[in-house]
Short mmCIF file of C-alpha atoms in Angstrom, two decimals:
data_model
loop_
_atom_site.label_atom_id
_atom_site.label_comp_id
_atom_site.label_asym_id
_atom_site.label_seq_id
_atom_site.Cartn_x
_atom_site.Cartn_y
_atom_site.Cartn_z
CA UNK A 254 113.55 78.51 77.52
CA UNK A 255 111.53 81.63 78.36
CA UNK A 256 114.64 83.95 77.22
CA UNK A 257 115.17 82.51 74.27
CA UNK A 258 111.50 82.55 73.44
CA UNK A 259 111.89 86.89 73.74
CA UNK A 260 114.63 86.98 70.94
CA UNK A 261 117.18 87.40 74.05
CA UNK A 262 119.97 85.04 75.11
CA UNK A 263 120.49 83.76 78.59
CA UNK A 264 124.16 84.54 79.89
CA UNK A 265 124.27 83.71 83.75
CA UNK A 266 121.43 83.25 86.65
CA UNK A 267 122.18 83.36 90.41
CA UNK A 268 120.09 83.09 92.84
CA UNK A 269 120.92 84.81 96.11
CA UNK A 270 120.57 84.60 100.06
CA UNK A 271 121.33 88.09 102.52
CA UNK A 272 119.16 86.18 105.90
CA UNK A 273 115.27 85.31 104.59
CA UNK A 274 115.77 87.72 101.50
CA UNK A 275 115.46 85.76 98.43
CA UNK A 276 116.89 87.14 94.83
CA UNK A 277 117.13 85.73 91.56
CA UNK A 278 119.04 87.36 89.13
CA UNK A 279 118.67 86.71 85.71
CA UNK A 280 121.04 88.57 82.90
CA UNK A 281 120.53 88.44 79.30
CA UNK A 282 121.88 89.68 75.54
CA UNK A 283 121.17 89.96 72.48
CA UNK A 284 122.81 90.87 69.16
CA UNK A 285 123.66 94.87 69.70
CA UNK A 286 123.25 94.54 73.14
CA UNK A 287 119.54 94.88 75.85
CA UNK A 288 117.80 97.81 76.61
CA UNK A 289 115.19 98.53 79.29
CA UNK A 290 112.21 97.69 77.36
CA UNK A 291 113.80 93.72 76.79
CA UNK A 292 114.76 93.92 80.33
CA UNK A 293 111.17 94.39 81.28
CA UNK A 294 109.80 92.25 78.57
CA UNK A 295 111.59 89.05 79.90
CA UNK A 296 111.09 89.70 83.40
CA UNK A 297 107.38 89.72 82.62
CA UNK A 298 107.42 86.57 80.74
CA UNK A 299 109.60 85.03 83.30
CA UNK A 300 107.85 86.04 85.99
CA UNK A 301 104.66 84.53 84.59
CA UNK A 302 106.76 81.22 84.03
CA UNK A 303 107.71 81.36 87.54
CA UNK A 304 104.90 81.41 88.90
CA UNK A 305 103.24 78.66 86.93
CA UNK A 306 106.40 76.22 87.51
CA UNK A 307 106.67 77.45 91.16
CA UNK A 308 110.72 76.78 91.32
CA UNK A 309 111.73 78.47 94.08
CA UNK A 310 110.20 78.07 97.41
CA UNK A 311 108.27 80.75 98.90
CA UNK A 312 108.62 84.40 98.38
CA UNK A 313 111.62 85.72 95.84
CA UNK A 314 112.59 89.30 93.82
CA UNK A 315 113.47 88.77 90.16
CA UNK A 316 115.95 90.74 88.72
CA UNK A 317 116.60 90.68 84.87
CA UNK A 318 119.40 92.64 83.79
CA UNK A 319 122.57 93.26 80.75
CA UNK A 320 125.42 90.86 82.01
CA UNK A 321 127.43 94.30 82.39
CA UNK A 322 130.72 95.61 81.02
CA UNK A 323 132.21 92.46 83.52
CA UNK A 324 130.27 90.14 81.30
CA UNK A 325 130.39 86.56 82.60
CA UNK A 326 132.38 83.86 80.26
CA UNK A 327 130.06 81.05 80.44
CA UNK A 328 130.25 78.73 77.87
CA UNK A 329 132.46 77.72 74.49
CA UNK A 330 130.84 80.12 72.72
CA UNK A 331 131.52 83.10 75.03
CA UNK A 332 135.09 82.39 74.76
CA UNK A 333 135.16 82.45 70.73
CA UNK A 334 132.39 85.81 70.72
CA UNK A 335 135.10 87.91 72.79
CA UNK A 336 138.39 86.65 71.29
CA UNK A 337 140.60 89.81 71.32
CA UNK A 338 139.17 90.99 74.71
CA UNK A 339 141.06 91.28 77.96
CA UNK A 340 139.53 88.73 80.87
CA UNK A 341 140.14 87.29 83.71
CA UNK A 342 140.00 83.80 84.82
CA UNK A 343 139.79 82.02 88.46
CA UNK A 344 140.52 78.87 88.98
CA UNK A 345 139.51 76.02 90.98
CA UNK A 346 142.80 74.94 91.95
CA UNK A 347 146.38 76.42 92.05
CA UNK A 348 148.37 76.47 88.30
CA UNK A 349 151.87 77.47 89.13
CA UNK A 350 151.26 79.07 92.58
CA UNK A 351 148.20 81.46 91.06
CA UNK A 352 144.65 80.55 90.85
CA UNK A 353 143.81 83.95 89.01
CA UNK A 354 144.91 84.49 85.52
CA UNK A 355 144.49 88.13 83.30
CA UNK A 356 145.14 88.30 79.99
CA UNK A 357 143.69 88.97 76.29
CA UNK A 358 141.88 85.83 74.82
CA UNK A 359 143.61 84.12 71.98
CA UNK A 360 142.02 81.20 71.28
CA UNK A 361 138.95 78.70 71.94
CA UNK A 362 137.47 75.31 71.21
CA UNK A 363 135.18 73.44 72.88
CA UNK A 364 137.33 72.04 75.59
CA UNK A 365 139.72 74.80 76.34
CA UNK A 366 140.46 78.74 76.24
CA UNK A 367 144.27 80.37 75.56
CA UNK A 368 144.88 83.19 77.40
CA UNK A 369 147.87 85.41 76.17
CA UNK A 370 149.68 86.40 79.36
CA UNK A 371 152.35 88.56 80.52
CA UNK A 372 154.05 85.21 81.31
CA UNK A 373 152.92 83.75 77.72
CA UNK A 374 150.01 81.96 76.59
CA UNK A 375 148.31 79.44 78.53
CA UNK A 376 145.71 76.76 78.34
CA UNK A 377 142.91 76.74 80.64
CA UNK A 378 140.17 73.08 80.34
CA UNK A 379 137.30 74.48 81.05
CA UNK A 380 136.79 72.25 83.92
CA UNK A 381 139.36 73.58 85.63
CA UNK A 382 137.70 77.03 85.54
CA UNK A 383 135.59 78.40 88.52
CA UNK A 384 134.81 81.44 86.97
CA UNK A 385 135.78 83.92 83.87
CA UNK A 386 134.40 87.26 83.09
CA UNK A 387 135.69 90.08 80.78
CA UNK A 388 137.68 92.96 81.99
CA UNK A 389 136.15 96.52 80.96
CA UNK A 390 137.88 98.74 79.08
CA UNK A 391 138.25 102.42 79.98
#
């Protein structure tokens, strides 16, 4: 995609409603982490994308961003990068009477994520997550 094509990677996009206000957020990284300057670099190219492809119906803001000390935990690969790290996971259903987990990561494959807990590691499919992002550290 466009993202890629700037030497950035794509971590999450969400595209917002507040009443006929239309935003799309984009956030991105890279190896040592985005500045302003790639910030502004792929909205440009995106923008210029956008409005050649014409995705979103009528009019929209684009907002490119960092993903943000509360990174997003998107994908296999997400999982493996942060092992060590302290996040926090929400599921889509009830496991033992919680649907929020917190813990450090321990372990990840391409089906599932170990979370060491203070109850003890767990397993977590994937599928069965709504959403994970890192915790910061202070």
């Amino acid at each position: 995609m466009q993202v890629a094509a700037m030497g950035c990677e794509l971590v999450d996009t969400r595209l917002l409603r507040s009443g006929r206000q239309i935003t799309l957020q984009v956030f991105i990284d890279k190896d040592g982490g985005v500045d302003i300057d790639d910030c502004a670099a792929v909205s440009r190219q995106l923008s210029v994308w956008l409005d050649v492809e014409n995705p979103i119906q009528g009019a929209y803001r684009l907002e490119v961003s960092s993903p943000g000390l509360d990174r997003p935990l998107t994908k296999a690969a997400d999982y493996r990068r942060f092992l060590g790290s302290e996040a926090e996971i929400e599921l889509h259903a009830l496991l033992d009477g919680r649907r929020r987990w917190r813990g450090t990561l321990a372990a990840a494959d391409e089906e599932s994520v170990t979370l060491r807990t203070d109850a003890g590691e767990r397993k977590f499919l994937y599928s069965a997550i709504h959403r994970a992002k890192l915790v910061p550290q202070w």
